[in-house]
Amino acid sequence: MKSKDYEKALSYMATSVDLGDLKEQLENPEPETEEIVDALFSKMDMVPESSKVEGDSATVPTKVTMPDVEKLMEKLFEVFGQLMESGMDMTSMTEERMTAMLMDKMGKMIDELPMTTKTVDIKLVWESEAWKIKTNPFEDIQKAFENMGG
């Protein structure tokens, strides 16, 4: 994910993993959100701490460090509020134009976000002669995209 080879990264996912809108964004990036996705993943770090294998399943507690996407949502709402207060006529603006304005500000916001670290149990399954990720390790990023209506 950090090297932006999303096709390869997605090949490590089990067929049952639902990445929702995020998968669509990774496979068919939209120019205005591609930069944001790249910025988030380039700052993300995942370090496996151990593993426990039981038959064709495994659990890997992994320390995930990434920009605090909840703070990103808060900042986005602040920016939206500022735009409204500026007297800008939001009703006459196309959705594309509004999205472009917000995305433009998001790149800078992501650089300024505090980092957050948490340990996530990533579940693996033995599928097609390889270990595949069975749980969504990018839930926070996926939620952020769904909240943006992306």
Short mmCIF file of N, CA and C in Angstrom, two decimals:
data_model
loop_
_atom_site.label_atom_id
_atom_site.label_comp_id
_atom_site.label_asym_id
_atom_site.label_seq_id
_atom_site.Cartn_x
_atom_site.Cartn_y
_atom_site.Cartn_z
N MET A 1 0.83 -1.18 0.00
CA MET A 1 0.00 0.00 0.00
C MET A 1 0.88 1.25 0.00
N LYS A 2 1.98 1.22 0.79
CA LYS A 2 2.85 2.40 0.86
C LYS A 2 3.48 2.71 -0.48
N SER A 3 3.78 1.68 -1.27
CA SER A 3 4.42 1.91 -2.57
C SER A 3 3.40 2.16 -3.67
N LYS A 4 2.12 2.27 -3.29
CA LYS A 4 1.01 2.57 -4.21
C LYS A 4 0.75 1.46 -5.22
N ASP A 5 1.24 0.24 -4.93
CA ASP A 5 0.94 -0.90 -5.79
C ASP A 5 -0.30 -1.57 -5.22
N TYR A 6 -1.45 -0.92 -5.43
CA TYR A 6 -2.69 -1.36 -4.79
C TYR A 6 -3.16 -2.70 -5.34
N GLU A 7 -2.87 -2.96 -6.60
CA GLU A 7 -3.28 -4.24 -7.19
C GLU A 7 -2.60 -5.39 -6.46
N LYS A 8 -1.30 -5.23 -6.21
CA LYS A 8 -0.55 -6.27 -5.49
C LYS A 8 -1.07 -6.37 -4.05
N ALA A 9 -1.29 -5.22 -3.42
CA ALA A 9 -1.77 -5.22 -2.04
C ALA A 9 -3.13 -5.92 -1.93
N LEU A 10 -4.02 -5.63 -2.87
CA LEU A 10 -5.34 -6.26 -2.84
C LEU A 10 -5.26 -7.76 -3.08
N SER A 11 -4.20 -8.22 -3.75
CA SER A 11 -4.04 -9.66 -3.99
C SER A 11 -3.77 -10.42 -2.69
N TYR A 12 -3.40 -9.70 -1.63
CA TYR A 12 -3.15 -10.33 -0.33
C TYR A 12 -4.44 -10.46 0.50
N MET A 13 -5.53 -9.93 -0.04
CA MET A 13 -6.80 -9.96 0.69
C MET A 13 -7.59 -11.22 0.32
N ALA A 14 -8.24 -11.79 1.31
CA ALA A 14 -9.12 -12.94 1.06
C ALA A 14 -10.31 -12.46 0.23
N THR A 15 -10.92 -13.37 -0.50
CA THR A 15 -12.06 -12.99 -1.35
C THR A 15 -13.24 -12.49 -0.52
N SER A 16 -13.29 -12.85 0.76
CA SER A 16 -14.42 -12.46 1.61
C SER A 16 -14.30 -11.05 2.19
N VAL A 17 -13.16 -10.41 2.06
CA VAL A 17 -12.96 -9.08 2.66
C VAL A 17 -13.75 -8.03 1.90
N ASP A 18 -14.53 -7.24 2.64
CA ASP A 18 -15.31 -6.17 2.02
C ASP A 18 -14.66 -4.83 2.33
N LEU A 19 -14.02 -4.25 1.33
CA LEU A 19 -13.39 -2.95 1.51
C LEU A 19 -14.31 -1.82 1.04
N GLY A 20 -15.49 -2.17 0.57
CA GLY A 20 -16.47 -1.17 0.17
C GLY A 20 -15.93 -0.20 -0.88
N ASP A 21 -16.23 1.09 -0.66
CA ASP A 21 -15.83 2.15 -1.58
C ASP A 21 -14.31 2.24 -1.74
N LEU A 22 -13.59 1.87 -0.68
CA LEU A 22 -12.13 1.97 -0.73
C LEU A 22 -11.56 1.08 -1.82
N LYS A 23 -12.09 -0.15 -1.97
CA LYS A 23 -11.60 -1.06 -3.01
C LYS A 23 -11.81 -0.45 -4.39
N GLU A 24 -12.99 0.10 -4.61
CA GLU A 24 -13.31 0.75 -5.88
C GLU A 24 -12.32 1.89 -6.15
N GLN A 25 -12.04 2.67 -5.10
CA GLN A 25 -11.12 3.81 -5.23
C GLN A 25 -9.71 3.34 -5.57
N LEU A 26 -9.28 2.23 -4.98
CA LEU A 26 -7.93 1.71 -5.24
C LEU A 26 -7.81 1.13 -6.64
N GLU A 27 -8.90 0.48 -7.11
CA GLU A 27 -8.86 -0.15 -8.43
C GLU A 27 -9.09 0.86 -9.56
N ASN A 28 -9.95 1.83 -9.32
CA ASN A 28 -10.28 2.85 -10.34
C ASN A 28 -10.20 4.22 -9.70
N PRO A 29 -8.98 4.71 -9.44
CA PRO A 29 -8.85 5.97 -8.70
C PRO A 29 -9.46 7.16 -9.44
N GLU A 30 -10.13 7.99 -8.66
CA GLU A 30 -10.63 9.26 -9.18
C GLU A 30 -9.54 10.27 -8.90
N PRO A 31 -9.20 11.10 -9.88
CA PRO A 31 -8.08 12.03 -9.70
C PRO A 31 -8.15 12.86 -8.43
N GLU A 32 -9.36 13.33 -8.07
CA GLU A 32 -9.44 14.23 -6.90
C GLU A 32 -9.25 13.51 -5.58
N THR A 33 -9.49 12.18 -5.53
CA THR A 33 -9.29 11.47 -4.26
C THR A 33 -8.03 10.62 -4.25
N GLU A 34 -7.46 10.36 -5.42
CA GLU A 34 -6.26 9.52 -5.50
C GLU A 34 -5.13 10.08 -4.64
N GLU A 35 -4.96 11.39 -4.69
CA GLU A 35 -3.90 12.06 -3.92
C GLU A 35 -4.10 11.85 -2.42
N ILE A 36 -5.35 11.90 -1.98
CA ILE A 36 -5.68 11.74 -0.56
C ILE A 36 -5.38 10.31 -0.12
N VAL A 37 -5.82 9.34 -0.92
CA VAL A 37 -5.57 7.93 -0.61
C VAL A 37 -4.06 7.69 -0.52
N ASP A 38 -3.32 8.17 -1.52
CA ASP A 38 -1.87 7.99 -1.53
C ASP A 38 -1.23 8.63 -0.30
N ALA A 39 -1.70 9.83 0.07
CA ALA A 39 -1.14 10.53 1.22
C ALA A 39 -1.37 9.75 2.51
N LEU A 40 -2.59 9.22 2.67
CA LEU A 40 -2.90 8.46 3.89
C LEU A 40 -2.06 7.18 3.97
N PHE A 41 -2.02 6.42 2.87
CA PHE A 41 -1.28 5.16 2.91
C PHE A 41 0.22 5.36 3.00
N SER A 42 0.74 6.44 2.43
CA SER A 42 2.19 6.67 2.49
C SER A 42 2.65 6.93 3.92
N LYS A 43 1.75 7.42 4.77
CA LYS A 43 2.09 7.71 6.16
C LYS A 43 1.75 6.55 7.10
N MET A 44 1.10 5.52 6.56
CA MET A 44 0.66 4.40 7.38
C MET A 44 1.81 3.41 7.58
N ASP A 45 1.86 2.84 8.78
CA ASP A 45 2.89 1.84 9.07
C ASP A 45 2.23 0.69 9.82
N MET A 46 2.48 -0.53 9.37
CA MET A 46 1.91 -1.71 10.03
C MET A 46 3.04 -2.65 10.41
N VAL A 47 3.13 -2.95 11.70
CA VAL A 47 4.20 -3.83 12.18
C VAL A 47 3.59 -5.02 12.92
N PRO A 48 3.70 -6.23 12.33
CA PRO A 48 3.20 -7.43 13.02
C PRO A 48 3.98 -7.65 14.31
N GLU A 49 3.27 -7.98 15.39
CA GLU A 49 3.93 -8.17 16.68
C GLU A 49 4.13 -9.64 17.04
N SER A 50 3.24 -10.50 16.54
CA SER A 50 3.33 -11.94 16.80
C SER A 50 2.32 -12.61 15.88
N SER A 51 2.17 -13.92 16.03
CA SER A 51 1.12 -14.60 15.27
C SER A 51 0.72 -15.88 15.99
N LYS A 52 -0.53 -16.26 15.77
CA LYS A 52 -1.05 -17.47 16.38
C LYS A 52 -1.80 -18.22 15.27
N VAL A 53 -1.33 -19.42 14.93
CA VAL A 53 -1.92 -20.20 13.85
C VAL A 53 -2.76 -21.33 14.43
N GLU A 54 -3.98 -21.45 13.91
CA GLU A 54 -4.86 -22.56 14.29
C GLU A 54 -5.43 -23.14 13.01
N GLY A 55 -4.85 -24.25 12.53
CA GLY A 55 -5.32 -24.88 11.29
C GLY A 55 -5.14 -23.94 10.11
N ASP A 56 -6.24 -23.62 9.40
CA ASP A 56 -6.11 -22.76 8.24
C ASP A 56 -6.47 -21.30 8.56
N SER A 57 -6.43 -20.96 9.86
CA SER A 57 -6.66 -19.58 10.29
C SER A 57 -5.48 -19.11 11.12
N ALA A 58 -5.27 -17.81 11.11
CA ALA A 58 -4.21 -17.24 11.93
C ALA A 58 -4.65 -15.85 12.39
N THR A 59 -4.10 -15.43 13.54
CA THR A 59 -4.33 -14.09 14.06
C THR A 59 -2.98 -13.43 14.23
N VAL A 60 -2.86 -12.22 13.70
CA VAL A 60 -1.60 -11.49 13.77
C VAL A 60 -1.86 -10.12 14.42
N PRO A 61 -1.57 -9.99 15.75
CA PRO A 61 -1.68 -8.68 16.36
C PRO A 61 -0.67 -7.74 15.68
N THR A 62 -1.18 -6.63 15.16
CA THR A 62 -0.35 -5.73 14.36
C THR A 62 -0.49 -4.31 14.87
N LYS A 63 0.66 -3.65 15.07
CA LYS A 63 0.65 -2.26 15.49
C LYS A 63 0.47 -1.39 14.24
N VAL A 64 -0.65 -0.66 14.20
CA VAL A 64 -0.96 0.18 13.04
C VAL A 64 -0.80 1.64 13.45
N THR A 65 0.09 2.34 12.74
CA THR A 65 0.29 3.77 12.97
C THR A 65 -0.14 4.49 11.70
N MET A 66 -1.01 5.47 11.86
CA MET A 66 -1.52 6.19 10.69
C MET A 66 -2.03 7.56 11.11
N PRO A 67 -2.26 8.43 10.13
CA PRO A 67 -2.86 9.73 10.47
C PRO A 67 -4.23 9.52 11.11
N ASP A 68 -4.57 10.36 12.06
CA ASP A 68 -5.84 10.26 12.78
C ASP A 68 -6.97 10.74 11.87
N VAL A 69 -7.66 9.79 11.20
CA VAL A 69 -8.69 10.16 10.23
C VAL A 69 -9.93 10.78 10.89
N GLU A 70 -10.15 10.50 12.18
CA GLU A 70 -11.26 11.16 12.86
C GLU A 70 -11.00 12.66 12.93
N LYS A 71 -9.76 13.03 13.21
CA LYS A 71 -9.38 14.46 13.24
C LYS A 71 -9.53 15.06 11.83
N LEU A 72 -9.27 14.25 10.82
CA LEU A 72 -9.42 14.73 9.44
C LEU A 72 -10.88 15.10 9.18
N MET A 73 -11.80 14.25 9.65
CA MET A 73 -13.22 14.53 9.46
C MET A 73 -13.61 15.83 10.17
N GLU A 74 -13.10 16.00 11.41
CA GLU A 74 -13.38 17.23 12.17
C GLU A 74 -12.89 18.45 11.39
N LYS A 75 -11.67 18.36 10.88
CA LYS A 75 -11.09 19.48 10.13
C LYS A 75 -11.89 19.77 8.86
N LEU A 76 -12.36 18.71 8.20
CA LEU A 76 -13.16 18.91 6.99
C LEU A 76 -14.44 19.68 7.29
N PHE A 77 -15.09 19.31 8.41
CA PHE A 77 -16.32 20.01 8.78
C PHE A 77 -16.03 21.48 9.10
N GLU A 78 -14.86 21.73 9.74
CA GLU A 78 -14.46 23.11 10.03
C GLU A 78 -14.31 23.89 8.73
N VAL A 79 -13.61 23.31 7.76
CA VAL A 79 -13.39 23.97 6.47
C VAL A 79 -14.73 24.23 5.78
N PHE A 80 -15.61 23.24 5.83
CA PHE A 80 -16.93 23.38 5.21
C PHE A 80 -17.67 24.55 5.86
N GLY A 81 -17.59 24.61 7.20
CA GLY A 81 -18.23 25.71 7.94
C GLY A 81 -17.65 27.06 7.55
N GLN A 82 -16.32 27.12 7.40
CA GLN A 82 -15.67 28.37 7.00
C GLN A 82 -16.13 28.81 5.61
N LEU A 83 -16.27 27.84 4.71
CA LEU A 83 -16.73 28.16 3.35
C LEU A 83 -18.15 28.74 3.40
N MET A 84 -18.98 28.13 4.25
CA MET A 84 -20.36 28.61 4.37
C MET A 84 -20.37 30.05 4.91
N GLU A 85 -19.53 30.30 5.94
CA GLU A 85 -19.48 31.62 6.58
C GLU A 85 -18.89 32.68 5.66
N SER A 86 -18.07 32.24 4.71
CA SER A 86 -17.40 33.20 3.83
C SER A 86 -18.38 33.88 2.88
N GLY A 87 -19.64 33.41 2.91
CA GLY A 87 -20.64 34.01 2.05
C GLY A 87 -20.61 33.43 0.64
N MET A 88 -19.77 32.42 0.45
CA MET A 88 -19.69 31.78 -0.86
C MET A 88 -21.03 31.10 -1.14
N ASP A 89 -21.52 31.24 -2.33
CA ASP A 89 -22.81 30.64 -2.68
C ASP A 89 -22.61 29.16 -3.01
N MET A 90 -22.77 28.33 -1.97
CA MET A 90 -22.54 26.89 -2.12
C MET A 90 -23.62 26.25 -2.99
N THR A 91 -24.81 26.83 -3.03
CA THR A 91 -25.91 26.21 -3.78
C THR A 91 -25.66 26.26 -5.28
N SER A 92 -24.94 27.27 -5.74
CA SER A 92 -24.70 27.37 -7.18
C SER A 92 -23.47 26.57 -7.61
N MET A 93 -22.75 26.04 -6.62
CA MET A 93 -21.51 25.31 -6.92
C MET A 93 -21.82 23.85 -7.24
N THR A 94 -21.18 23.31 -8.26
CA THR A 94 -21.39 21.91 -8.58
C THR A 94 -20.74 21.05 -7.51
N GLU A 95 -21.23 19.83 -7.39
CA GLU A 95 -20.67 18.90 -6.41
C GLU A 95 -19.19 18.66 -6.72
N GLU A 96 -18.85 18.58 -8.02
CA GLU A 96 -17.46 18.34 -8.42
C GLU A 96 -16.57 19.48 -7.95
N ARG A 97 -17.05 20.70 -8.11
CA ARG A 97 -16.27 21.87 -7.72
C ARG A 97 -16.05 21.90 -6.21
N MET A 98 -17.12 21.58 -5.47
CA MET A 98 -17.02 21.57 -4.01
C MET A 98 -16.05 20.48 -3.56
N THR A 99 -16.16 19.30 -4.16
CA THR A 99 -15.26 18.18 -3.84
C THR A 99 -13.82 18.60 -4.13
N ALA A 100 -13.61 19.22 -5.28
CA ALA A 100 -12.25 19.65 -5.67
C ALA A 100 -11.69 20.62 -4.64
N MET A 101 -12.50 21.55 -4.15
CA MET A 101 -12.05 22.52 -3.14
C MET A 101 -11.65 21.83 -1.85
N LEU A 102 -12.50 20.90 -1.41
CA LEU A 102 -12.21 20.18 -0.16
C LEU A 102 -10.97 19.30 -0.31
N MET A 103 -10.87 18.60 -1.44
CA MET A 103 -9.73 17.71 -1.66
C MET A 103 -8.43 18.51 -1.68
N ASP A 104 -8.50 19.70 -2.26
CA ASP A 104 -7.34 20.57 -2.33
C ASP A 104 -6.82 20.89 -0.93
N LYS A 105 -7.73 21.13 0.00
CA LYS A 105 -7.35 21.45 1.38
C LYS A 105 -6.93 20.20 2.16
N MET A 106 -7.45 19.04 1.75
CA MET A 106 -7.18 17.81 2.51
C MET A 106 -5.73 17.39 2.48
N GLY A 107 -5.06 17.57 1.34
CA GLY A 107 -3.65 17.19 1.25
C GLY A 107 -2.84 17.85 2.36
N LYS A 108 -3.03 19.14 2.54
CA LYS A 108 -2.33 19.89 3.59
C LYS A 108 -2.77 19.41 4.97
N MET A 109 -4.07 19.15 5.12
CA MET A 109 -4.59 18.68 6.41
C MET A 109 -3.94 17.36 6.82
N ILE A 110 -3.81 16.45 5.87
CA ILE A 110 -3.25 15.13 6.18
C ILE A 110 -1.82 15.28 6.69
N ASP A 111 -1.06 16.19 6.07
CA ASP A 111 0.32 16.43 6.52
C ASP A 111 0.36 16.93 7.97
N GLU A 112 -0.67 17.64 8.38
CA GLU A 112 -0.69 18.24 9.72
C GLU A 112 -1.38 17.37 10.77
N LEU A 113 -1.96 16.25 10.34
CA LEU A 113 -2.70 15.40 11.29
C LEU A 113 -1.77 14.75 12.30
N PRO A 114 -2.26 14.62 13.55
CA PRO A 114 -1.48 13.83 14.52
C PRO A 114 -1.54 12.36 14.10
N MET A 115 -0.51 11.62 14.45
CA MET A 115 -0.50 10.19 14.16
C MET A 115 -1.15 9.46 15.32
N THR A 116 -1.80 8.36 15.00
CA THR A 116 -2.41 7.54 16.03
C THR A 116 -1.92 6.10 15.85
N THR A 117 -1.69 5.42 16.97
CA THR A 117 -1.21 4.04 16.91
C THR A 117 -2.15 3.16 17.73
N LYS A 118 -2.55 2.05 17.12
CA LYS A 118 -3.35 1.09 17.88
C LYS A 118 -2.98 -0.31 17.41
N THR A 119 -3.22 -1.28 18.27
CA THR A 119 -2.95 -2.66 17.90
C THR A 119 -4.24 -3.28 17.42
N VAL A 120 -4.16 -3.86 16.22
CA VAL A 120 -5.32 -4.46 15.58
C VAL A 120 -5.03 -5.95 15.37
N ASP A 121 -6.00 -6.81 15.69
CA ASP A 121 -5.85 -8.24 15.39
C ASP A 121 -6.25 -8.47 13.95
N ILE A 122 -5.27 -8.72 13.11
CA ILE A 122 -5.57 -9.01 11.70
C ILE A 122 -5.71 -10.51 11.56
N LYS A 123 -6.85 -10.92 11.03
CA LYS A 123 -7.14 -12.35 10.85
C LYS A 123 -6.69 -12.77 9.45
N LEU A 124 -6.06 -13.93 9.39
CA LEU A 124 -5.63 -14.50 8.11
C LEU A 124 -6.35 -15.82 7.88
N VAL A 125 -6.45 -16.20 6.60
CA VAL A 125 -7.03 -17.48 6.24
C VAL A 125 -6.15 -18.10 5.15
N TRP A 126 -5.98 -19.42 5.19
CA TRP A 126 -5.21 -20.11 4.16
C TRP A 126 -6.14 -20.29 2.96
N GLU A 127 -5.84 -19.59 1.86
CA GLU A 127 -6.73 -19.57 0.70
C GLU A 127 -5.87 -19.57 -0.57
N SER A 128 -6.17 -20.42 -1.50
CA SER A 128 -5.42 -20.50 -2.77
C SER A 128 -3.91 -20.66 -2.53
N GLU A 129 -3.58 -21.57 -1.63
CA GLU A 129 -2.17 -21.91 -1.33
C GLU A 129 -1.35 -20.75 -0.79
N ALA A 130 -2.01 -19.80 -0.09
CA ALA A 130 -1.28 -18.69 0.51
C ALA A 130 -2.09 -18.12 1.67
N TRP A 131 -1.40 -17.43 2.60
CA TRP A 131 -2.10 -16.74 3.68
C TRP A 131 -2.68 -15.45 3.10
N LYS A 132 -3.97 -15.25 3.33
CA LYS A 132 -4.66 -14.05 2.85
C LYS A 132 -5.27 -13.32 4.05
N ILE A 133 -5.33 -12.01 3.96
CA ILE A 133 -5.91 -11.20 5.03
C ILE A 133 -7.43 -11.33 4.99
N LYS A 134 -8.02 -11.71 6.13
CA LYS A 134 -9.45 -12.00 6.19
C LYS A 134 -10.26 -10.84 6.79
N THR A 135 -9.60 -9.98 7.56
CA THR A 135 -10.30 -8.83 8.14
C THR A 135 -9.79 -7.56 7.49
N ASN A 136 -10.57 -6.51 7.53
CA ASN A 136 -10.21 -5.26 6.87
C ASN A 136 -9.29 -4.43 7.77
N PRO A 137 -7.99 -4.34 7.42
CA PRO A 137 -7.08 -3.56 8.27
C PRO A 137 -7.20 -2.05 8.03
N PHE A 138 -8.03 -1.66 7.06
CA PHE A 138 -8.13 -0.25 6.69
C PHE A 138 -9.50 0.32 7.02
N GLU A 139 -10.14 -0.25 8.06
CA GLU A 139 -11.49 0.17 8.40
C GLU A 139 -11.61 1.67 8.64
N ASP A 140 -10.64 2.25 9.35
CA ASP A 140 -10.70 3.68 9.66
C ASP A 140 -10.68 4.52 8.39
N ILE A 141 -9.80 4.13 7.45
CA ILE A 141 -9.70 4.87 6.19
C ILE A 141 -10.97 4.66 5.38
N GLN A 142 -11.48 3.44 5.38
CA GLN A 142 -12.72 3.14 4.64
C GLN A 142 -13.87 3.99 5.19
N LYS A 143 -13.99 4.06 6.52
CA LYS A 143 -15.06 4.86 7.14
C LYS A 143 -14.93 6.33 6.74
N ALA A 144 -13.70 6.82 6.73
CA ALA A 144 -13.48 8.22 6.37
C ALA A 144 -13.98 8.48 4.95
N PHE A 145 -13.69 7.56 4.04
CA PHE A 145 -14.13 7.74 2.65
C PHE A 145 -15.64 7.68 2.53
N GLU A 146 -16.26 6.79 3.30
CA GLU A 146 -17.72 6.68 3.24
C GLU A 146 -18.37 7.92 3.83
N ASN A 147 -17.74 8.51 4.88
CA ASN A 147 -18.28 9.73 5.46
C ASN A 147 -18.13 10.92 4.52
N MET A 148 -17.15 10.86 3.64
CA MET A 148 -16.96 11.94 2.68
C MET A 148 -17.92 11.78 1.50
N GLY A 149 -18.63 10.65 1.49
CA GLY A 149 -19.53 10.39 0.37
C GLY A 149 -18.74 9.98 -0.86
N GLY A 150 -17.49 9.50 -0.63
CA GLY A 150 -16.60 9.17 -1.75
C GLY A 150 -16.88 7.89 -2.40
#
